[in-house]
Amino acid sequence: MSASINASELLQQHFGFSQFRPGQQQTIEHLLTGRSAAAIFPTGSGKSLCYQLPAMVLPHLTLVISPLLALMQDQLAFLHNKGIAAASIDSTQNFEQAKQVMQQVRAGQIKVLMISVERLKNERFRQFISQVPISLLVVDEAHCISEWGHNFRPDYLKLPHYCQSLNIPQVLLLTATATPAVIEDMAAKFQIAPECITTTGFYRSNLDLSVVAVSPQQRSDYLARYLDKARGQAAIVYVTQQQTAEQVAGQLQQQGHQVSAYHAGMDSDRRQQIQQQFMAGQLHCIVATIAFGMGIDKADIRHVLHYDLPKSVENYSQEIGRAGRDGNLSHCVVLANLSNRAVLENFIFGDTPEPASIRHVLDDIAQAGSQWELMDRQLSSASNIRPLPLRTLLVYLEMAGLIEAKYSYFAEVKFKLLVTEEQLINRFSGERQGFVTALLQACQKARIWWQVDFDALYQVYGSERSRALAALDYFAELGLIELQTKQMTEVYGVAQPLPALQPLLEQLSQQFADKERSEVARIDNLLGLLQTPDCVSHALASYFGDHAAPTACGHCSACRGRAVSLPEPPPLAIADDSQLSAWLAPLKQALQEQQLAYSPRLGARYLSALPSPWLTKLKASKMIGYGQQAQQPFLALEQALYKLT
Ligand SMILES: [Zn+2]
């Protein structure tokens, strides 16, 4: 029986579909003939089926790496509905629930297991999963693995390594947005042959794309008039910041539109409610930050407007991709101007760690001996590296073989007794009673909260931390105590002997500098696309390597002869040296008091109001110079500060 007949039959039998959607069959056939594959399909075009069907035929487990809990739950519900044994191990489960899933996986009762990439950082989980035969590793949102992708997640970089060490013979990469460079990068990391990469088109004939030059002052009037004409039709307006979402939604409400803001600052119940009202057509328009849209499947969204510039071509493509899923004509409009460009770019410069900061981390590791323990927040604050770039740095160090993640634990374990000490002890008998007694004796007792001293427990009773933690979890479950765990501590093994640190420092600084340049280029690419004199649809498809799109779509602003050329706002002069020095004075003084080193980059972050752990620590936002030069291009400002020192 050939693979294709097999695949079609399975499709009908288990999923009740009579036909594959574009790209699905090729991808599934590659997998069924034992090869690795990649599927680059637009959102909503059936990527998941590409692993769901093979998972039923492959002899062992299919392990799916998924970036979002909500996506996992949707896919699990679908699989259960089709009668496929699937489960996840995730952060919403307690110890017992996770243990039960692990038992089922070990017994071969589960065909599909979904986890987040962070789960693999846990040495115990790695030990467990290394004993389970796995047929296929699926990486959802696989562009996260590429540093040149728009949503790089450092921990994804380690997946090829895990894949090898777990002896997983086949891989499937899934993504909706990947440029040719990103596809090449991720395919190379998993040795996927070019003929096993399937890309379906990015061109959407029912999307009318417009770019309109509108000044910041005219934007809200333009939007109000536009929505007046579109009354009763579903629309999403994208903005960059939460307060803009509130502001714009408020204005539109006053003008009688049924509209709501939507952003990550709202609580999840409220967000849920807004989503439901929008799905049901009770709300016509949502003014949202990019938090809106993941997992939204409303077929008849007629308008997607960008009030602020999208962050990248990838973001633009994903966001307009939510319009017109029903195939009917829908309009996508960008209200474009360059006034915000410096602000967009500056976010990038807030993230690059300085060489001295990287040096701090390297020295910390060098002093640790063979085992390095770190608490994210403390290290971030001590080294002045923001949490996400710090994650990236740690992964770079793992890739360079300097450190290896082992496990993590809570440094501080406190509990409050909800029964008396005797009652707790008397729940148990024999050896267990002895253990519970020793555990309680080994605590530092305050009036309400008791803190466990694991060393003392080991000294007097010889029992390990893990047993004590398991016991406390159990007490908490029985309602005997209230348990509080704090300060996640990560433990890494350190390579012995250490490699030379200076070359490593130079290599890492270079890596971060390259990354910074590629992020800035992302904004240039977007501005190039929006101002293309030719066809916008064509330029968008070409960006993603789809050369099958028509060269003139006939339904974009450029094809209508209205290509825009955005005027550069007049350059603002950087403040003069004496003004800059006056603004920097309180920062420099505070740094000196804390014995922290000043650098022009830190000064530029302060004047641009960019987040930075040291600035937070020094409460710099209360100082006179904070954010005074936020509209300036960062590099020019940094240059001016170099001359100043
Ligand atoms: Zn066109």
XYZ file of C-alpha atoms and ligand atoms in Angstrom:
646
model
C 0.000 0.000 0.000
C 1.507 3.341 -0.963
C 1.843 6.119 1.531
C -0.611 8.358 -0.309
C -3.473 5.833 -0.291
C -2.760 5.141 3.312
C -2.823 8.850 4.180
C -6.081 9.572 2.365
C -7.773 6.611 3.989
C -6.626 7.660 7.420
C -7.855 11.168 6.760
C -11.333 9.920 5.927
C -11.445 7.291 8.617
C -10.200 9.273 11.604
C -10.765 12.885 10.755
C -13.810 12.631 8.504
C -12.282 14.810 5.781
C -12.443 13.647 2.174
C -9.623 15.870 0.905
C -6.327 17.277 2.047
C -5.771 20.995 2.104
C -2.827 22.392 0.109
C 0.540 21.142 1.335
C -0.805 18.659 3.877
C -0.467 15.534 1.773
C 3.167 16.145 0.718
C 4.177 16.879 4.293
C 2.428 13.795 5.671
C 3.934 11.574 2.992
C 7.448 12.750 3.822
C 6.821 11.795 7.430
C 5.250 8.446 6.594
C 8.283 7.544 4.478
C 10.555 8.150 7.423
C 11.884 11.618 6.606
C 11.888 14.892 8.524
C 9.829 17.750 7.114
C 8.840 21.388 7.480
C 5.462 22.944 6.703
C 5.181 26.682 6.206
C 1.469 27.365 5.852
C -0.481 30.525 6.692
C -2.407 30.512 9.984
C -5.674 28.606 9.833
C -4.720 26.338 6.961
C -4.408 23.061 8.805
C -0.780 22.775 9.911
C -1.628 20.607 12.922
C -3.104 17.813 10.852
C 0.391 17.274 9.428
C 1.466 15.674 12.712
C -1.896 14.489 14.030
C -2.372 12.007 11.226
C 1.159 10.534 11.200
C 1.085 10.304 15.011
C -1.566 7.602 14.717
C 0.556 5.481 12.390
C 4.059 5.964 13.781
C 5.074 3.227 16.217
C 6.040 5.409 19.185
C 5.290 8.714 20.851
C 4.911 12.031 19.025
C 6.339 14.795 21.212
C 4.960 18.261 20.429
C 6.692 21.452 21.572
C 4.089 24.185 21.791
C 4.719 27.792 22.823
C 1.325 28.626 24.298
C -0.871 26.867 26.804
C -4.004 28.033 24.960
C -2.788 26.474 21.713
C -2.001 23.217 23.518
C -5.461 23.052 25.020
C -7.171 23.715 21.674
C -5.202 20.966 19.993
C -5.759 18.520 22.835
C -9.503 19.113 22.674
C -9.421 18.445 18.914
C -7.397 15.232 19.350
C -9.645 13.928 22.114
C -12.616 14.668 19.933
C -11.097 12.447 17.233
C -10.412 9.697 19.737
C -6.624 10.082 19.695
C -4.835 9.467 23.004
C -3.152 12.794 23.707
C -2.034 14.604 26.839
C 0.085 17.463 28.030
C 2.391 18.080 30.937
C 2.006 21.732 31.800
C 2.132 24.327 34.534
C -1.592 24.061 35.398
C -1.152 20.492 36.656
C -0.180 19.436 40.132
C 2.443 16.845 40.867
C 0.003 13.914 40.964
C -1.620 14.828 37.655
C 1.733 15.169 35.927
C 2.837 11.863 37.421
C -0.247 10.145 36.071
C 0.405 11.445 32.552
C 4.004 10.282 32.826
C 2.865 6.794 33.799
C 0.524 6.633 30.817
C 3.289 7.824 28.502
C 5.674 5.231 29.884
C 3.066 2.510 29.400
C 2.676 3.535 25.751
C -0.951 4.569 26.247
C -0.402 8.107 24.926
C 0.301 8.785 21.243
C 0.764 12.565 21.426
C 2.414 14.416 24.321
C 2.466 18.216 24.348
C 4.940 20.212 26.408
C 6.502 23.647 26.488
C 10.158 23.953 25.608
C 10.950 25.000 29.190
C 9.922 21.549 30.421
C 13.072 20.155 28.795
C 15.248 22.291 31.059
C 14.298 20.038 33.907
C 16.832 17.273 34.274
C 14.286 14.922 35.856
C 11.905 15.360 32.945
C 14.752 14.758 30.514
C 15.607 11.591 32.403
C 12.009 10.424 32.207
C 11.529 11.218 28.518
C 14.877 9.695 27.562
C 13.481 6.307 28.590
C 10.461 6.679 26.311
C 10.839 5.695 22.655
C 9.866 8.694 20.506
C 9.035 8.558 16.792
C 8.555 12.215 15.985
C 9.427 15.609 17.433
C 7.053 18.385 16.351
C 8.064 22.008 16.814
C 5.092 24.350 16.573
C 5.864 28.030 15.825
C 9.242 26.748 14.693
C 10.460 30.194 13.609
C 11.110 30.780 17.341
C 14.232 28.685 16.833
C 15.876 31.182 14.489
C 17.592 34.248 15.816
C 16.661 35.866 12.523
C 12.982 35.107 13.086
C 10.696 37.737 14.572
C 9.895 35.917 17.756
C 13.145 34.257 18.781
C 12.858 32.213 21.966
C 16.293 31.344 23.333
C 15.314 27.969 24.755
C 14.276 26.801 21.273
C 17.941 26.934 20.235
C 18.583 23.861 22.349
C 15.966 21.707 20.592
C 18.314 20.246 17.939
C 20.611 19.178 20.763
C 17.751 17.554 22.713
C 16.513 15.876 19.554
C 19.902 14.259 19.131
C 20.426 13.254 22.708
C 16.913 11.755 22.901
C 17.517 9.801 19.670
C 14.392 11.107 17.966
C 14.591 9.923 14.349
C 12.174 12.414 12.716
C 11.256 16.059 13.076
C 8.385 18.181 11.806
C 8.692 21.974 11.902
C 5.521 24.052 11.662
C 5.231 27.794 11.202
C 3.043 30.417 9.561
C 5.648 33.114 9.121
C 9.167 32.429 7.996
C 11.369 34.199 5.478
C 13.615 32.121 3.201
C 16.574 32.917 5.503
C 14.673 31.687 8.578
C 13.481 28.553 6.771
C 17.037 27.784 5.696
C 18.324 28.360 9.221
C 15.760 26.141 10.936
C 15.965 23.393 8.302
C 19.773 23.322 8.620
C 19.542 22.963 12.391
C 17.490 19.756 11.977
C 19.023 18.542 8.694
C 15.768 18.746 6.770
C 16.234 18.192 3.026
C 15.081 21.058 0.769
C 12.578 18.790 -1.001
C 10.881 18.072 2.334
C 10.084 21.733 2.980
C 6.562 22.575 1.862
C 5.494 26.193 1.531
C 1.979 27.096 0.461
C 1.308 30.546 -0.924
C 1.191 33.723 1.114
C -0.849 35.600 -1.479
C -4.467 36.292 -0.456
C -6.633 37.392 -3.352
C -9.459 38.575 -1.094
C -7.377 41.024 0.956
C -7.330 44.615 -0.237
C -4.123 46.174 1.126
C -3.777 49.925 1.569
C -1.046 52.073 3.013
C -2.122 55.654 3.684
C 0.159 58.468 4.813
C -1.606 60.005 7.816
C 0.073 62.324 10.308
C -0.201 61.479 14.025
C -2.539 64.457 14.520
C -4.958 63.285 11.834
C -5.028 59.618 12.745
C -7.997 59.538 15.081
C -10.232 61.544 12.716
C -9.245 59.306 9.844
C -10.066 56.213 11.880
C -13.441 57.564 13.046
C -14.491 58.403 9.477
C -13.339 55.024 8.233
C -15.290 53.130 10.881
C -18.379 55.270 10.253
C -18.473 53.885 6.759
C -17.824 50.355 7.997
C -20.507 50.358 10.712
C -21.826 46.928 11.587
C -18.820 45.081 10.145
C -16.200 43.335 12.267
C -12.922 45.245 12.560
C -9.650 45.049 14.511
C -7.557 48.175 15.059
C -3.965 47.404 16.075
C -1.979 49.824 18.250
C 1.436 49.458 19.931
C 0.793 50.559 23.489
C -1.852 49.707 26.063
C -2.671 53.310 26.837
C -3.217 54.051 23.137
C -5.685 51.158 23.017
C -7.669 52.664 25.915
C -7.500 56.162 24.494
C -8.578 55.278 20.942
C -11.342 52.943 22.136
C -12.626 55.672 24.474
C -12.851 58.217 21.665
C -14.642 55.790 19.365
C -17.141 54.897 22.082
C -17.994 58.563 22.490
C -18.700 58.681 18.788
C -21.219 55.872 19.195
C -19.181 52.887 18.024
C -19.577 49.500 19.686
C -15.925 49.089 20.483
C -13.660 47.892 23.257
C -9.979 48.077 24.058
C -8.109 44.806 24.471
C -4.601 44.408 25.859
C -2.404 42.344 28.152
C -2.940 44.772 31.045
C -6.585 43.666 31.402
C -7.466 40.690 33.570
C -8.121 37.454 31.759
C -11.846 37.271 32.600
C -12.435 40.646 31.021
C -10.401 39.674 27.975
C -12.349 36.434 27.647
C -15.607 38.358 27.811
C -14.503 40.813 25.097
C -13.435 37.973 22.849
C -16.785 36.259 23.249
C -18.724 39.461 22.535
C -16.618 40.040 19.444
C -17.115 36.462 18.244
C -20.876 36.789 18.784
C -21.044 40.075 16.884
C -22.139 42.120 19.914
C -18.955 44.156 19.645
C -17.982 45.246 16.171
C -14.574 46.672 16.748
C -11.619 45.836 18.987
C -8.745 48.256 19.542
C -5.956 45.920 20.495
C -2.283 45.531 21.156
C -0.770 42.481 19.505
C -1.983 40.376 22.442
C -5.257 40.037 20.544
C -5.714 37.467 17.857
C -3.802 34.387 18.973
C -6.362 31.659 18.784
C -9.146 33.913 17.457
C -10.944 32.168 14.657
C -13.599 34.580 13.441
C -14.147 34.063 9.738
C -15.819 37.357 8.854
C -13.422 40.042 10.064
C -13.812 42.633 7.284
C -11.246 45.232 8.366
C -7.802 45.186 9.958
C -6.386 48.641 10.582
C -2.934 49.538 11.842
C -3.172 52.736 13.836
C 0.528 52.429 14.696
C 3.098 50.822 12.440
C 3.308 47.036 12.840
C 6.527 45.837 14.472
C 7.785 43.898 11.455
C 6.701 42.433 8.125
C 6.075 39.149 9.953
C 3.765 40.862 12.430
C 1.985 42.694 9.618
C 1.444 39.448 7.740
C 0.060 37.654 10.801
C -2.195 40.519 11.768
C -3.771 41.106 8.350
C -4.047 37.320 8.042
C -6.900 37.491 10.551
C -9.072 39.321 8.021
C -11.340 37.553 5.556
C -10.843 33.954 6.598
C -14.198 33.278 4.892
C -12.631 34.215 1.554
C -14.765 37.349 1.106
C -13.315 40.743 0.281
C -11.731 42.402 3.327
C -9.776 45.606 3.773
C -6.436 46.090 5.519
C -5.220 49.642 6.027
C -1.990 50.935 7.567
C -2.122 54.545 8.797
C 1.544 55.252 8.271
C 4.005 57.937 9.301
C 7.592 57.945 10.511
C 7.147 60.036 13.652
C 7.293 56.932 15.807
C 10.293 55.344 14.183
C 12.908 56.292 16.791
C 10.674 54.977 19.564
C 10.186 51.659 17.721
C 13.904 51.314 17.119
C 14.924 52.307 20.599
C 13.211 49.300 22.149
C 15.845 47.196 20.423
C 18.736 49.089 22.024
C 17.347 48.591 25.494
C 17.942 44.853 25.175
C 21.544 44.398 24.079
C 23.780 43.538 27.057
C 26.967 45.560 27.369
C 30.331 43.719 27.393
C 30.854 44.635 31.063
C 27.506 43.017 31.903
C 28.392 39.833 30.038
C 31.743 39.857 31.824
C 29.923 39.997 35.152
C 28.015 36.803 34.325
C 31.149 35.015 33.092
C 33.037 35.925 36.269
C 30.121 34.740 38.362
C 30.277 31.353 36.627
C 34.075 31.162 36.894
C 33.885 31.702 40.639
C 31.192 29.071 41.126
C 33.306 25.955 40.690
C 31.678 22.929 39.078
C 28.122 23.904 39.950
C 26.561 27.324 39.362
C 23.346 28.422 41.020
C 21.500 31.482 39.918
C 18.335 33.380 40.669
C 17.133 35.146 37.542
C 16.095 38.355 39.141
C 19.193 38.765 41.256
C 21.532 38.064 38.375
C 19.577 40.395 36.106
C 19.854 43.152 38.658
C 23.522 42.539 39.442
C 24.644 42.293 35.812
C 22.254 44.931 34.416
C 20.900 42.565 31.752
C 17.128 42.478 31.224
C 15.441 39.084 31.826
C 14.879 38.067 28.196
C 18.387 38.876 26.899
C 19.742 37.199 30.041
C 17.874 34.028 28.978
C 19.451 34.390 25.550
C 22.891 34.773 27.073
C 22.436 31.650 29.215
C 21.432 29.653 26.150
C 24.454 30.968 24.222
C 26.614 29.822 27.129
C 24.977 26.405 27.060
C 25.524 26.171 23.300
C 29.165 27.130 23.814
C 29.492 24.212 26.242
C 30.342 26.366 29.254
C 27.276 25.437 31.323
C 24.488 22.854 31.241
C 21.046 23.213 32.806
C 20.411 20.578 35.484
C 17.328 21.444 37.481
C 15.693 24.250 39.390
C 14.329 24.556 42.884
C 12.728 27.060 45.191
C 15.298 28.586 47.508
C 12.736 29.615 50.068
C 10.104 27.168 51.265
C 7.720 28.457 53.914
C 4.520 27.094 55.343
C 1.785 27.933 57.812
C 0.271 25.170 59.951
C -3.497 24.830 59.538
C -3.687 22.154 62.262
C -1.632 21.825 65.449
C 1.828 20.342 65.353
C 0.618 17.223 67.245
C -2.299 16.715 64.886
C 0.058 16.809 61.925
C 2.527 14.383 63.493
C -0.210 12.012 64.619
C -1.554 11.630 61.078
C 1.431 9.371 60.501
C 2.995 6.359 62.172
C 6.255 4.430 62.238
C 9.175 5.717 60.211
C 7.028 8.357 58.527
C 6.092 9.812 61.894
C 9.776 10.039 62.744
C 10.441 11.829 59.479
C 7.603 14.336 59.955
C 8.800 15.068 63.486
C 12.345 15.679 62.249
C 11.061 17.869 59.433
C 9.146 20.094 61.828
C 12.063 20.261 64.233
C 14.351 21.382 61.417
C 12.247 24.486 60.751
C 13.017 28.048 61.712
C 9.819 29.000 63.431
C 8.353 32.456 63.276
C 4.952 33.210 64.765
C 3.035 32.238 61.610
C 5.380 31.154 58.852
C 7.862 28.353 59.324
C 10.813 28.095 57.014
C 12.325 24.721 56.228
C 16.046 24.356 56.836
C 16.912 21.512 54.497
C 20.528 21.339 55.648
C 19.492 20.917 59.268
C 17.038 18.194 58.251
C 19.774 16.379 56.386
C 22.104 16.688 59.387
C 19.695 15.237 61.929
C 17.679 12.804 59.834
C 19.767 12.230 56.693
C 16.822 12.771 54.398
C 17.026 14.557 51.090
C 15.429 17.785 50.029
C 13.229 16.003 47.478
C 11.557 13.884 50.153
C 10.846 16.916 52.311
C 9.351 18.801 49.353
C 7.186 15.840 48.348
C 5.942 15.607 51.942
C 5.121 19.317 52.113
C 3.235 19.108 48.798
C 1.268 16.227 50.252
C 0.465 18.103 53.502
C -0.717 21.058 51.435
C -2.947 18.828 49.362
C -4.521 17.401 52.517
C -5.150 20.931 53.778
C -2.809 20.518 56.758
C -0.546 23.416 55.784
C -0.473 26.406 53.467
C 2.687 26.194 51.384
C 4.608 29.088 49.875
C 7.602 28.699 47.572
C 9.754 31.591 46.423
C 12.906 32.507 44.551
C 13.290 30.009 41.779
C 16.906 28.977 41.680
C 18.421 27.359 38.626
C 21.312 24.983 38.884
C 23.829 24.557 36.085
C 26.823 22.290 35.771
C 29.979 24.185 34.756
C 32.519 22.799 32.273
C 35.821 21.806 33.881
C 38.334 23.095 33.067
C 36.832 26.434 32.052
C 37.553 27.642 28.517
C 39.347 31.006 28.141
C 36.827 33.700 28.988
C 38.108 36.644 26.946
C 37.568 35.083 23.482
C 34.170 33.872 24.677
C 33.286 37.400 25.788
C 34.247 38.784 22.396
C 32.264 36.130 20.584
C 29.168 36.782 22.715
C 29.409 40.566 22.298
C 29.589 40.014 18.550
C 26.558 37.716 18.619
C 24.487 40.343 20.427
C 25.673 43.110 18.096
C 24.623 41.049 15.050
C 21.277 40.454 16.630
C 20.792 44.160 17.262
C 21.576 44.960 13.620
C 19.167 42.339 12.354
C 16.393 43.727 14.582
C 16.931 47.230 13.213
C 16.898 45.836 9.662
C 13.496 44.351 10.443
C 12.029 47.846 10.806
C 13.726 48.971 7.573
C 12.215 45.981 5.782
C 8.770 46.922 6.997
C 9.134 50.541 5.888
C 10.396 49.334 2.501
C 7.363 47.109 2.084
C 4.883 49.829 3.018
C 6.460 52.278 0.567
C 6.938 49.889 -2.335
C 6.196 51.660 -5.639
C 5.097 48.311 -7.075
C 2.498 45.910 -5.707
C 2.180 45.558 -1.904
C 0.699 42.035 -2.134
C 3.557 40.977 -4.365
C 6.209 42.535 -2.130
C 4.694 40.782 0.889
C 4.599 37.373 -0.809
C 8.182 37.816 -2.085
C 9.407 38.620 1.407
C 8.303 35.129 2.417
C 9.829 33.568 -0.682
C 6.493 32.985 -2.436
C 7.165 33.867 -6.068
C 3.870 32.559 -7.394
C 1.903 35.689 -6.421
C 0.802 37.997 -9.284
C 3.197 40.894 -9.914
C 0.289 43.348 -9.894
C -2.594 42.217 -7.713
C -4.933 45.044 -8.672
C -6.231 45.321 -5.110
C -3.584 47.295 -3.222
C -2.816 51.003 -2.900
C 0.309 50.722 -5.073
C -1.613 48.973 -7.864
C -4.177 51.795 -7.656
C -1.357 54.283 -8.295
C -1.361 55.499 -4.696
C 1.985 54.206 -3.458
C 3.107 56.266 -0.458
C 6.428 57.854 0.265
C 6.514 58.719 3.941
C 8.109 62.069 4.754
C 10.949 61.964 7.298
C 9.977 64.131 10.261
C 12.339 67.108 10.701
C 15.342 65.985 12.780
C 15.276 67.151 16.375
C 18.594 68.521 17.579
C 20.163 66.625 20.472
C 20.371 68.836 23.566
C 23.691 70.658 24.060
C 26.496 69.248 26.190
C 25.838 71.304 29.297
C 22.167 70.332 29.259
C 23.054 66.652 28.794
C 25.551 66.825 31.666
C 22.981 68.421 33.941
C 20.456 65.686 33.142
C 23.050 62.933 33.680
C 24.370 64.339 36.973
C 21.837 62.685 39.341
C 22.250 59.323 37.551
C 26.030 59.437 37.804
C 25.867 60.337 41.444
C 23.478 57.516 42.279
C 25.645 55.031 40.379
C 28.692 56.174 42.287
C 26.944 55.760 45.629
C 26.099 52.155 44.698
C 29.570 51.573 43.229
C 28.150 50.827 39.808
C 29.923 51.876 36.618
C 28.522 54.523 34.282
C 28.615 53.934 30.521
C 27.378 56.078 27.604
C 24.979 53.296 26.695
C 23.456 53.343 30.156
C 23.248 57.136 29.954
C 21.494 56.902 26.595
C 19.019 54.362 27.976
C 18.259 56.730 30.830
C 17.711 59.719 28.542
C 15.556 57.550 26.234
C 13.493 56.074 29.112
C 14.446 52.530 28.113
C 14.035 49.858 30.764
C 17.244 48.623 32.366
C 17.682 46.749 35.676
C 20.114 49.296 37.124
C 17.845 52.204 36.214
C 15.020 50.419 38.016
C 17.211 49.751 41.033
C 18.248 53.426 41.239
C 14.662 54.640 40.709
C 16.022 56.633 37.780
C 12.544 57.341 36.426
C 12.193 59.925 39.223
C 15.355 61.785 38.114
C 15.221 64.969 36.108
C 16.848 63.718 32.895
C 14.867 60.476 32.546
C 13.261 60.202 29.101
C 14.209 63.758 28.114
C 15.606 62.568 24.762
C 13.168 59.734 24.031
C 12.473 60.982 20.487
C 16.165 60.889 19.507
C 17.703 58.061 17.482
C 19.496 55.990 20.095
C 22.848 55.546 18.380
C 23.235 59.282 17.713
C 22.464 59.996 21.345
C 24.920 57.351 22.566
C 27.567 58.867 20.268
C 26.993 62.308 21.766
C 27.463 60.867 25.259
C 30.740 59.211 24.241
C 32.071 62.628 23.284
C 30.871 64.022 26.561
C 32.902 61.641 28.725
Zn -1.091 45.158 -5.803
